[in-house]
Tab-separated table of C-alpha atoms and ligand atoms in Angstrom:
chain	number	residue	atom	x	y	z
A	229	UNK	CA	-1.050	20.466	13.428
A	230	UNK	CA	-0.146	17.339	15.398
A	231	UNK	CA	0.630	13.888	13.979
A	232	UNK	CA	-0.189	10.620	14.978
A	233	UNK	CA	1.845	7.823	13.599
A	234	UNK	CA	1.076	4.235	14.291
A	235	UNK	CA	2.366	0.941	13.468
A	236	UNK	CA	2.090	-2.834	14.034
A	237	UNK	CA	-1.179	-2.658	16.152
A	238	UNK	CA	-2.363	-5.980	14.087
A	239	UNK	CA	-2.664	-9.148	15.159
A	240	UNK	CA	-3.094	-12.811	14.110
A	241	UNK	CA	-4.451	-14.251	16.894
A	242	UNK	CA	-6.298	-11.247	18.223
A	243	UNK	CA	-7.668	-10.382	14.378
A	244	UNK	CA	-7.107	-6.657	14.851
A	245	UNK	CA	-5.718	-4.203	12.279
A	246	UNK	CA	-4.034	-1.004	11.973
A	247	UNK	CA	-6.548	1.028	10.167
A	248	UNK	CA	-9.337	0.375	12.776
A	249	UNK	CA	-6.960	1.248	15.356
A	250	UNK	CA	-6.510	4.635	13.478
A	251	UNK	CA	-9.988	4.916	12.688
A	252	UNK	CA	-10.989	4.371	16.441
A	253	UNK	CA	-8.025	7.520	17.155
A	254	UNK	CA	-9.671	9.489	14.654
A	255	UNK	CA	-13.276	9.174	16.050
A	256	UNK	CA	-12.050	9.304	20.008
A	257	UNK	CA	-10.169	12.409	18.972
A	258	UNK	CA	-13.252	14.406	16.879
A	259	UNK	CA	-15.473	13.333	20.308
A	260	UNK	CA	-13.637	15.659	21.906
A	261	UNK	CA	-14.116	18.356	19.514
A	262	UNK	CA	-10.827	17.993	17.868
A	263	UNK	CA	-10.411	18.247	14.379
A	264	UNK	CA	-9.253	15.263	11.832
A	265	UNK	CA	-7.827	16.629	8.581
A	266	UNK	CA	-6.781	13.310	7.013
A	267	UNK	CA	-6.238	9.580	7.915
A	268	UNK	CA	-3.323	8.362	6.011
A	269	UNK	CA	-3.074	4.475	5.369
A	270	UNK	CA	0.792	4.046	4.263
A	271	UNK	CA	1.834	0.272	2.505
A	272	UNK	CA	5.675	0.234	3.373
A	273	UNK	CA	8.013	-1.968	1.803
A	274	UNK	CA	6.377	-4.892	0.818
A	275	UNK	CA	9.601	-6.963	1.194
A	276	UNK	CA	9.778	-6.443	4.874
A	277	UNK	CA	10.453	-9.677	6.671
A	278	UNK	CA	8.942	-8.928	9.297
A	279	UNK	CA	5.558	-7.417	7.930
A	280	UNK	CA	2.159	-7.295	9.414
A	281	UNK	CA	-0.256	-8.297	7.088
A	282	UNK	CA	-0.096	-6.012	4.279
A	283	UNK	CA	2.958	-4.065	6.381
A	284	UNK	CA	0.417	-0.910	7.017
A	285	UNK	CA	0.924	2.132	9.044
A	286	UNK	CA	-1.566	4.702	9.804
A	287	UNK	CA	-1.043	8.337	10.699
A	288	UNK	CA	-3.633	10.875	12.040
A	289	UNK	CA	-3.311	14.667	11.270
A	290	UNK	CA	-5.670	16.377	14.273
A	291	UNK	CA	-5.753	19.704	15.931
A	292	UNK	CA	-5.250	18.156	18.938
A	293	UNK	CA	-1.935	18.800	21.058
A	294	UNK	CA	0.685	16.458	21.088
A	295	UNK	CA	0.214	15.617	24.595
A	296	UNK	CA	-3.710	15.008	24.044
A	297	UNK	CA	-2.459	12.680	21.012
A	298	UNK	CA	-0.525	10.671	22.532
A	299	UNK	CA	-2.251	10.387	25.744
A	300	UNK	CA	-5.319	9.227	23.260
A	301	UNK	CA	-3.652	6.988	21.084
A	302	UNK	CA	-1.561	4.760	23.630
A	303	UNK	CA	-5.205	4.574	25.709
A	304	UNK	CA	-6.048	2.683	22.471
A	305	UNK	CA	-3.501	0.972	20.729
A	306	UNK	CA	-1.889	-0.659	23.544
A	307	UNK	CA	-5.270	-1.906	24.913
A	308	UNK	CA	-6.309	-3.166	20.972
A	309	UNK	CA	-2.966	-4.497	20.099
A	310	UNK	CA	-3.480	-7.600	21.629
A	311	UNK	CA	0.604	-7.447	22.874
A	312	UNK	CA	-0.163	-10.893	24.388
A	313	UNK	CA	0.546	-11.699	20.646
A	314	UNK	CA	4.632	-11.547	20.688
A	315	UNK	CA	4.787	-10.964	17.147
A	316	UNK	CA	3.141	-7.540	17.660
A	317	UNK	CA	5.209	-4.514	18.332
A	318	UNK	CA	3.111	-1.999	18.475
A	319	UNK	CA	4.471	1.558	18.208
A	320	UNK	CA	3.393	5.165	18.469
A	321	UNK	CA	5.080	8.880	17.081
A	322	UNK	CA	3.886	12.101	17.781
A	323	UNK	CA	5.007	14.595	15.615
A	324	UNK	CA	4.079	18.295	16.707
A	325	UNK	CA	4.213	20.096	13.414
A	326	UNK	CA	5.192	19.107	9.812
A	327	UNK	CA	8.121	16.655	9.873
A	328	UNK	CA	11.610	17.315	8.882
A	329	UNK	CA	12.918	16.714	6.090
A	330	UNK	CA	15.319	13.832	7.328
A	331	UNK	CA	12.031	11.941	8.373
A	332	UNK	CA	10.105	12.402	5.201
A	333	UNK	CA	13.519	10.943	3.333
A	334	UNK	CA	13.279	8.455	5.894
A	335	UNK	CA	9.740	7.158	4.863
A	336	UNK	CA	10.821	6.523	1.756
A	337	UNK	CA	13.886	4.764	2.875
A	338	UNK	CA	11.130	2.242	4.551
A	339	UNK	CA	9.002	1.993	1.415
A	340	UNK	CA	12.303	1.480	-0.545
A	341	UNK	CA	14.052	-0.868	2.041
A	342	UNK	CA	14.690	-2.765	4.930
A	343	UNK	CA	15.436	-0.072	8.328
A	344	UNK	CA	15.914	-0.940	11.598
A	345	UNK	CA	14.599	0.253	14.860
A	346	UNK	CA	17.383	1.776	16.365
A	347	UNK	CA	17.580	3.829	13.149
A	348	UNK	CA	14.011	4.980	14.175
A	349	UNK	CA	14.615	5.982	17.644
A	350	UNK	CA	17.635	8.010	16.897
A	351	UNK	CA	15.011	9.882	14.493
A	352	UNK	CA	12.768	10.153	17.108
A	353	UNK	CA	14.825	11.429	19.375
A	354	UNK	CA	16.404	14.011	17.586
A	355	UNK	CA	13.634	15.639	16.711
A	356	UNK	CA	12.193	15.242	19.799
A	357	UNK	CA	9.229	13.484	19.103
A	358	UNK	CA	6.791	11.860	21.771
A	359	UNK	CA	6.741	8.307	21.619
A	360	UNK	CA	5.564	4.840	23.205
A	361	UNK	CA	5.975	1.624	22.695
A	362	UNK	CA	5.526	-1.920	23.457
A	363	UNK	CA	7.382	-5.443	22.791
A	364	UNK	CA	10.865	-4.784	20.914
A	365	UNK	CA	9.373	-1.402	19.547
A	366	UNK	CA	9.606	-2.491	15.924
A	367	UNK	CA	6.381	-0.370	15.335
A	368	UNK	CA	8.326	2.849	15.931
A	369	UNK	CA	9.874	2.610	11.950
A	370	UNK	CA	6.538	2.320	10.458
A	371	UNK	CA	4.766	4.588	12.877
A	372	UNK	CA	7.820	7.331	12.006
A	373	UNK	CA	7.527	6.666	8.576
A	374	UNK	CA	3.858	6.986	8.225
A	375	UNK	CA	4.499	10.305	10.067
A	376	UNK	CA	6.368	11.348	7.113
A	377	UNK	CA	4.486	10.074	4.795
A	378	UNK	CA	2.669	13.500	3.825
A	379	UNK	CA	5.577	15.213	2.484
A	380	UNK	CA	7.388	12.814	1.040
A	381	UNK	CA	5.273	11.194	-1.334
A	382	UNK	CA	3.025	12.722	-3.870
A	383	UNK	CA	0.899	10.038	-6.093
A	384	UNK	CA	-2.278	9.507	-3.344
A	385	UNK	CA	-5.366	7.190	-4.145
A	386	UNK	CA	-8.185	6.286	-1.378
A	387	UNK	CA	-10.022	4.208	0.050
A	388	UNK	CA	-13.250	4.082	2.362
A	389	UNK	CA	-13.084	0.946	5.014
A	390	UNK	CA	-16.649	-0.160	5.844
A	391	UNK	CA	-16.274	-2.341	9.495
A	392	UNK	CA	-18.487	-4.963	10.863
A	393	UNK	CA	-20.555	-4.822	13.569
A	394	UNK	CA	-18.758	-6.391	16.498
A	395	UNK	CA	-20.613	-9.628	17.484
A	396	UNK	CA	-20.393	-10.619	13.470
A	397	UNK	CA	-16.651	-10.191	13.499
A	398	UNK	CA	-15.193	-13.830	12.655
A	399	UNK	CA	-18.092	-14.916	11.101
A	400	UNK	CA	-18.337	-15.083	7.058
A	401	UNK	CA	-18.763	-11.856	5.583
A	402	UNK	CA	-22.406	-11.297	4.374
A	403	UNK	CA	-22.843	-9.028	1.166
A	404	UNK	CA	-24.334	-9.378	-2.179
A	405	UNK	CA	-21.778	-10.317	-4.841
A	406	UNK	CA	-23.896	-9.345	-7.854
A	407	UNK	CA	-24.427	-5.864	-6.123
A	408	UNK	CA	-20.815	-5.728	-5.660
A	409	UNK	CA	-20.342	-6.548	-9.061
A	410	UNK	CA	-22.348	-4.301	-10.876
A	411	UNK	CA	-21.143	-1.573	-8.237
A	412	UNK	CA	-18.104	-1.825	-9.472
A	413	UNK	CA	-18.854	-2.084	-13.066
A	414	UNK	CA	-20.474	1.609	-12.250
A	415	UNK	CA	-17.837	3.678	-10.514
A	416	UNK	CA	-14.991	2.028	-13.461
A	417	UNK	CA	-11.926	3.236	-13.766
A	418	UNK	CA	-12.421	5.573	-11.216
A	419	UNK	CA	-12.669	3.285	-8.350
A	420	UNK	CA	-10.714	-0.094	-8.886
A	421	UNK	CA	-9.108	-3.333	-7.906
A	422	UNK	CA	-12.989	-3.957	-6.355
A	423	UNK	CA	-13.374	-7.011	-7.979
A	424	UNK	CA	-11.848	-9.497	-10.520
A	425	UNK	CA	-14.272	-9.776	-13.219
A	426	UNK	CA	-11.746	-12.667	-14.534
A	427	UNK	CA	-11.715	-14.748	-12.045
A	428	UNK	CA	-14.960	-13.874	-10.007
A	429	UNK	CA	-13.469	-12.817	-6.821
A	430	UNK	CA	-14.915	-10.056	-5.016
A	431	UNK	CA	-11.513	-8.166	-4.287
A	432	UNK	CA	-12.253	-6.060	-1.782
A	433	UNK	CA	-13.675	-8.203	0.580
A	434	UNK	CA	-10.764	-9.959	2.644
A	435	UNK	CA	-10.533	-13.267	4.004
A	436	UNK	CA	-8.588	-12.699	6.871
A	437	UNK	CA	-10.335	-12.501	10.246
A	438	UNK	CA	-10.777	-8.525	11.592
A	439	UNK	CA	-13.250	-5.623	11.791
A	440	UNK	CA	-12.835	-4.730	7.744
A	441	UNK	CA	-15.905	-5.859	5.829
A	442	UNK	CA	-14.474	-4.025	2.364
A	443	UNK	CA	-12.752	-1.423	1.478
A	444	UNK	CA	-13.237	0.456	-1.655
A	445	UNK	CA	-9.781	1.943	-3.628
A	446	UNK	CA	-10.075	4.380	-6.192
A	447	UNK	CA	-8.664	7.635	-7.425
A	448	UNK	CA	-11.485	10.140	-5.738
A	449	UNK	CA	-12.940	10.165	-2.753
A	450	UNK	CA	-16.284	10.688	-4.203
A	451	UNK	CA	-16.299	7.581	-6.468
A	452	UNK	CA	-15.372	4.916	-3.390
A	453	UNK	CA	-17.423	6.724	-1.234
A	454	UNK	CA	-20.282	6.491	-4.027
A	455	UNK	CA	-19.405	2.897	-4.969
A	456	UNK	CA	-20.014	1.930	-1.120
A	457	UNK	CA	-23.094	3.795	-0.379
A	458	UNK	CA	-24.713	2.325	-3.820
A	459	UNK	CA	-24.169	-1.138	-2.317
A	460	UNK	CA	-25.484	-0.224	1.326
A	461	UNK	CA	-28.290	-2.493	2.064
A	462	UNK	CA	-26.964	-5.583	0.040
A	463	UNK	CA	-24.259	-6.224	2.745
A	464	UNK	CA	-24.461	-6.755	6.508
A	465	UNK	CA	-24.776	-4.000	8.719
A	466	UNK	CA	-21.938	-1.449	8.570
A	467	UNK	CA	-20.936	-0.797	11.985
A	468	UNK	CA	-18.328	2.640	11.181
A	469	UNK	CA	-16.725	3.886	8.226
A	470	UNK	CA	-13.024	5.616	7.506
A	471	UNK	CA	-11.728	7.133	4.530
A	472	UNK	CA	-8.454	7.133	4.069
A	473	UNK	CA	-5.466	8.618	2.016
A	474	UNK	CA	-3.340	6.049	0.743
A	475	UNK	CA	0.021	5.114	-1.324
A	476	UNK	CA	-1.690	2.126	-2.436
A	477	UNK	CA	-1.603	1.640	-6.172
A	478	UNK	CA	1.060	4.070	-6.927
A	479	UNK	CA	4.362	1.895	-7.751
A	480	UNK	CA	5.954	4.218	-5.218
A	481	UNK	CA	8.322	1.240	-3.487
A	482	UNK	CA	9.912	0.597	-7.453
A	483	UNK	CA	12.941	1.901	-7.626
A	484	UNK	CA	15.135	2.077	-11.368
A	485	UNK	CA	17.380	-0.109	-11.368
A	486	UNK	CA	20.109	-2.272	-14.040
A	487	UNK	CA	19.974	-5.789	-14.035
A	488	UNK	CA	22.626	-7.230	-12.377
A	489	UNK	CA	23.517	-4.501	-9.776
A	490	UNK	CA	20.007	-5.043	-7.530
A	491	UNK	CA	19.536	-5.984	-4.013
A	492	UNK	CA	17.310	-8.499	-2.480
A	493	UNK	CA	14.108	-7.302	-0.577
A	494	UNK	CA	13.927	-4.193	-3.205
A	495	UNK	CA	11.822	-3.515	-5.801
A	496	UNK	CA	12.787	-2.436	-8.834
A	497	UNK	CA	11.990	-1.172	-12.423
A	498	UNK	CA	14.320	-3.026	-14.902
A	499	UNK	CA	15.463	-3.398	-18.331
A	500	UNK	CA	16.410	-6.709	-20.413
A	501	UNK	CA	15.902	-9.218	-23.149
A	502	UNK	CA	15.077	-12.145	-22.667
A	503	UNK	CA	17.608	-14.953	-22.904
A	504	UNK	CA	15.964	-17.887	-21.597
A	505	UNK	CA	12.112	-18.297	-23.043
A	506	UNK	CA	9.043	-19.350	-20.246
A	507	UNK	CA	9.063	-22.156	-18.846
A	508	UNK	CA	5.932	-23.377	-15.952
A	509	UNK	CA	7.271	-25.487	-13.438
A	510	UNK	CA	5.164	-27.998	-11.183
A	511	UNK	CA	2.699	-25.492	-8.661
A	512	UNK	CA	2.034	-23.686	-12.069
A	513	UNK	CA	4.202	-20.816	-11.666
A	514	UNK	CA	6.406	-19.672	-14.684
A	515	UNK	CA	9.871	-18.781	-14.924
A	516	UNK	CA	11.653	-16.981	-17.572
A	517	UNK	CA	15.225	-15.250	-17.895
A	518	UNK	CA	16.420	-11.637	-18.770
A	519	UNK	CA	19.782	-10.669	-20.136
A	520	UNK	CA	21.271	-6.985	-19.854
A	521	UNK	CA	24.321	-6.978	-21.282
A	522	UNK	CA	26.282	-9.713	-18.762
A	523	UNK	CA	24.294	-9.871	-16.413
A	524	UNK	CA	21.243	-12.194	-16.157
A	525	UNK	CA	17.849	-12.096	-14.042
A	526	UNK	CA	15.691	-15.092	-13.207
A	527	UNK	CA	11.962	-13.946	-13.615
A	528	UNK	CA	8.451	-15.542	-12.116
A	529	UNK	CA	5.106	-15.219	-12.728
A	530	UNK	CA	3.746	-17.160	-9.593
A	531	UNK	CA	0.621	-19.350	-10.001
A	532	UNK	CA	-1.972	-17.095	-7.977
A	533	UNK	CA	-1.267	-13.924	-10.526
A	534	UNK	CA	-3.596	-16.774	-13.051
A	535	UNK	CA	-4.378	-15.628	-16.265
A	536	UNK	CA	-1.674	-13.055	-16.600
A	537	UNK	CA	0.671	-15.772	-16.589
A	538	UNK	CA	-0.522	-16.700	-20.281
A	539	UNK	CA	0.944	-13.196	-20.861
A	540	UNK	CA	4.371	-14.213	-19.673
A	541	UNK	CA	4.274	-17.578	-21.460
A	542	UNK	CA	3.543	-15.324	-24.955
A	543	UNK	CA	7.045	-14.178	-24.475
A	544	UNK	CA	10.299	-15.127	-27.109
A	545	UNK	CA	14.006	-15.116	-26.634
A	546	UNK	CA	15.034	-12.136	-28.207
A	547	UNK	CA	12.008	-9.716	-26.830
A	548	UNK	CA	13.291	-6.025	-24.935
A	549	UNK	CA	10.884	-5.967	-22.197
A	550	UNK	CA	10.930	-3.639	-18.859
A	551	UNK	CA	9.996	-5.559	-15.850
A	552	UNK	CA	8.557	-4.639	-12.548
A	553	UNK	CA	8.579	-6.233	-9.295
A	554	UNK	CA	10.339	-7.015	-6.084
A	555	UNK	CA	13.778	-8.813	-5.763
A	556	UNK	CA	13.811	-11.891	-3.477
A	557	UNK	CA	16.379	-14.609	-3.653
A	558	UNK	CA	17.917	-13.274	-6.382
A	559	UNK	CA	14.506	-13.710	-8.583
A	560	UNK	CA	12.009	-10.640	-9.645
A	561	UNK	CA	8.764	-11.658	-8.543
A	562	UNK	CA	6.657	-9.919	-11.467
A	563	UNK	CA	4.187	-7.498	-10.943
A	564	UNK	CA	3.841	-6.005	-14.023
A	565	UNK	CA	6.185	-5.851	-17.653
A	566	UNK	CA	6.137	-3.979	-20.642
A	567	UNK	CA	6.956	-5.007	-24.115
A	568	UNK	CA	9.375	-2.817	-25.854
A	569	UNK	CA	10.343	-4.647	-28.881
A	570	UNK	CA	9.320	-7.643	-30.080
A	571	UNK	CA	11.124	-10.856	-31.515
A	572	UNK	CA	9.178	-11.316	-34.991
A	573	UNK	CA	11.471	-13.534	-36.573
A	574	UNK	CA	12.501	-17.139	-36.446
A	575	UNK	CA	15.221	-19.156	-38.346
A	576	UNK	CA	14.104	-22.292	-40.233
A	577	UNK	CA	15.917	-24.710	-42.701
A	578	UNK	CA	16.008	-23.611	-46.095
A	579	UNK	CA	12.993	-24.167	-48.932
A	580	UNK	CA	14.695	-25.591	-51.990
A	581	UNK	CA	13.801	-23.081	-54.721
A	582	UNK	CA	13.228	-26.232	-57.243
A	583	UNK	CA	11.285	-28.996	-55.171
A	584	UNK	CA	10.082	-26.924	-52.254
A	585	UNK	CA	11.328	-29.665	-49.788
A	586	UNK	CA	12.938	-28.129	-46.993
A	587	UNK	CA	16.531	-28.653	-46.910
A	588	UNK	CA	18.535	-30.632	-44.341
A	589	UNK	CA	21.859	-30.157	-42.650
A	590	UNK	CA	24.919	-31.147	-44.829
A	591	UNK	CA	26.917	-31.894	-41.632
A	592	UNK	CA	29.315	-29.883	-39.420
A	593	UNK	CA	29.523	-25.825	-41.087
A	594	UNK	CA	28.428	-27.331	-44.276
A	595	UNK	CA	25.186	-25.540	-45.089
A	596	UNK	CA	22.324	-27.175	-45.734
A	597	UNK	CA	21.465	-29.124	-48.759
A	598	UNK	CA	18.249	-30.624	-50.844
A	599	UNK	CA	18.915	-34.420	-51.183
A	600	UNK	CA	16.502	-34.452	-54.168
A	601	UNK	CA	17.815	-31.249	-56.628
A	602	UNK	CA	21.700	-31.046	-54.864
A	603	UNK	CA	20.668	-27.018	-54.004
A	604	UNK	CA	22.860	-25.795	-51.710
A	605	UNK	CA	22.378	-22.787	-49.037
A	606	UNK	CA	25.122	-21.336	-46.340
A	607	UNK	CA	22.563	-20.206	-43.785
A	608	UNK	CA	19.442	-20.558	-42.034
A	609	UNK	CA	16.312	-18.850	-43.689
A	610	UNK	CA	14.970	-15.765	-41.538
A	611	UNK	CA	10.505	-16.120	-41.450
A	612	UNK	CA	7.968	-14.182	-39.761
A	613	UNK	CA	6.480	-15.369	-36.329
A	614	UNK	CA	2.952	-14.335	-35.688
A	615	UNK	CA	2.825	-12.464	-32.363
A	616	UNK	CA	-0.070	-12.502	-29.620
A	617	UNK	CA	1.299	-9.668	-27.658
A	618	UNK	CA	1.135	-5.929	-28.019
A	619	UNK	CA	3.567	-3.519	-27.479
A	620	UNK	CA	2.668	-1.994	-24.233
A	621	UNK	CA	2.665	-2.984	-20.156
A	622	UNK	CA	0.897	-5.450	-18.872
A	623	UNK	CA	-0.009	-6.453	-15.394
A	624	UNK	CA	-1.514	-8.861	-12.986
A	625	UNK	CA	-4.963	-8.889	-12.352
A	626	UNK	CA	-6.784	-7.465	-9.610
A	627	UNK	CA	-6.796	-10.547	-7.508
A	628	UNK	CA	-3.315	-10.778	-7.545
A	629	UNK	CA	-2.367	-7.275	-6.930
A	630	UNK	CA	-0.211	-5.911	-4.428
A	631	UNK	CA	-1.536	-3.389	-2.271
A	632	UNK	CA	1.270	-0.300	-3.323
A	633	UNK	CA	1.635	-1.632	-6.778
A	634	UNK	CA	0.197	0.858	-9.756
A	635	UNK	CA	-2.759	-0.274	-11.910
A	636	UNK	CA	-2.369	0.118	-15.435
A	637	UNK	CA	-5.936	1.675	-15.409
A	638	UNK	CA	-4.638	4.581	-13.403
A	639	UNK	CA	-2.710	5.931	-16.257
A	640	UNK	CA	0.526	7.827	-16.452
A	641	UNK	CA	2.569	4.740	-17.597
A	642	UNK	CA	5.317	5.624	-20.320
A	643	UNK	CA	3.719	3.259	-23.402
A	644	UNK	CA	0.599	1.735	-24.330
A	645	UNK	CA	-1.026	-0.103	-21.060
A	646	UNK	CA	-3.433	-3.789	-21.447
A	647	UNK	CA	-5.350	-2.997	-18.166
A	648	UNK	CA	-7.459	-6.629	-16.564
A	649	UNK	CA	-10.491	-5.338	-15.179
B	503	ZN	ZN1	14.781	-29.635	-54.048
């Protein structure tokens, strides 16, 4: 079996992307009588300065030879990258059989962090891999990666692309959102992040300019593929169709981590209480502050993640949370948290046992005192605090999610989970 790897094929200004460039492989390839196994769409790091939108790679696993591969995929991708754009870099591997071992660790290096191309080449080379190239090559990591991508990860979801019909592309997307809706409704939990029921938006419909008219994610191939045939008719025409096997919604680029020994432009899985309680600053996002021990983490929920940010202001000093999300700046941009253990206390003046009044400060380490009935108490009482949150993760909703982070709704998460639809 041969694999096709291929990377930064998208551009701005040309509005092409990555998976129709695989998808257009994949169907050049089975018109000559080749076989397709599987189309892989791989999210790498998300923290990747650099990224194409969404920072995709694609790779194609065909019965064709490696020569035929190649020879098929640089008569497309070079042509459809647009490289007039010089902030594409398109790049193409060919891997001849299953890929090492060193290039499966190496995938996960780029889902985990930030590698560089000569890195990639040397790969490429030594393993004596086809490859092609154009601009500074920068496409060569994720196209190597995506090559890799089989073996070294093992949470998968899909999703089925639906593409517009050429002339339409650029235009506004035509589809019925109440179809959509109730669609979706339909093939939940199974298929998800298709809309956001909160907030109205139709998810899987981008904004961007390109061929993509939606694409459906979900756990099986059967429910996206049903959830996009039930809708058929309520949308434009469909001009082509891809499924794809994907590392989106899996949490695979989180890495464990202890608060106060991260890096930047990683993305971790941490541990802390927090120290400093929410706070929204002008733009509407929210800041808070985690402790571990000495160490301390800033913490924001930014504006667009919306109602999951009344989540975050529900927080106390005092609560154990474990917090998700990528490092940048020195701040964890917050993808999802879970409440451990809750803060359910707070200390108030005194009650005087006689009058009821509640006592006031008798000055410097002098108690506290009733000035009607003289009672006298050392400390601070201890009372209850009602509570709004649950123990358990929660997350941000659909419309804010990132395309490789986990939804709750998914399941395997290690306490209760408070899934948005
Ligand atoms: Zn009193």
């Amino acid at each position: 079996m041969t694999i096709i790897g291929i990377d930064d094929t998208d551009s701005r200004t040309h509005g092409m992307c990555t998976t129709y460039v695989g998808h257009l492989i994949s169907e050049e390839l089975q018109s000559m009588g080749k076989d397709v196994s599987d189309v892989f769409l791989i999210r790498l790091n998300p923290a990747a300065k650099h990224k194409t939108r969404g920072n995709a790679s694609v790779a194609i696993h065909t019965s064709a030879s490696p020569s035929t591969a190649l020879e098929v995929a640089e008569s497309i991708v070079f042509p459809n990258a647009a490289d007039q754009d010089p902030e594409t870099n398109p790049g193409i591997v060919v891997c001849p059989e299953h890929p090492s071992e060193e290039v499966s660790d190496f995938t996960l290096e780029v889902i985990h962090t930030l590698c560089d191309i000569e890195d990639a080449k040397t790969l490429i080379e030594d393993n004596g891999y086809e490859y092609a190239f154009r601009g500074n090559g920068r496409g060569l990591i994720g196209s190597l990666a995506a090559v890799g991508a089989g073996e070294a990860i093992e949470d998968w979801s899909y999703e089925f692309i639906s593409y517009r019909e050429e002339e339409v592309r650029g235009s506004k997307r035509q589809f019925s959102h109440d179809a959509l809706f109730d669609a979706a409704d339909e093939f939940y939990p199974e298929a998800w992040d298709t809309v956001d029921r909160v907030q109205g938006d139709a998810v899987c419909v981008p904004h961007t300019p390109g061929p993509i008219l939606f694409g459906i994610r979900g756990d099986y191939t059967d429910a996206v593929e049903g959830l996009t045939y039930e809708v058929e008719g309520t949308t434009e025409p469909v001009e082509s169709r891809q499924m794809f096997k994907t590392n989106q919604g899996t949490d695979v680029h989180l890495q464990d981590g202890e608060i106060g020994s991260m890096e930047n432009d990683k993305a971790y899985k941490l541990n802390g209480t927090v120290s400093e309680e929410p706070y929204t600053v002008e733009g509407g996002h929210v800041f808070f502050s985690l402790k571990d021990g000495d160490s301390d983490l800033d913490v924001v929920a930014f504006e667009p993640t919306k109602h999951f940010r009344n989540k975050v202001r529900d927080l106390r000093s005092g609560d154990k949370l474990t917090v998700c999300g990528e490092i940048t700046e020195n701040t964890l941009k917050l993808e999802k948290f879970a409440v451990r253990e809750q803060n359910t206390t707070k200390k108030v003046n005194p009650t005087c046992p006689d009058c009821g009044n509640s006592m006031s400060s008798a000055g410097a380490n002098a108690g506290y005192r009733c000035k009607k009935c003289s009672n006298h108490r050392d400390e601070k009482d201890k009372v209850e605090v009602e509570r709004s949150l649950e123990q358990g993760w929660y997350e941000v909703p659909p419309c804010a999610r990132r395309h490789i982070a986990k939804p709750l709704i998914r399941g395997g998460f290690d306490d209760m989970t408070h899934p948005f639809k």
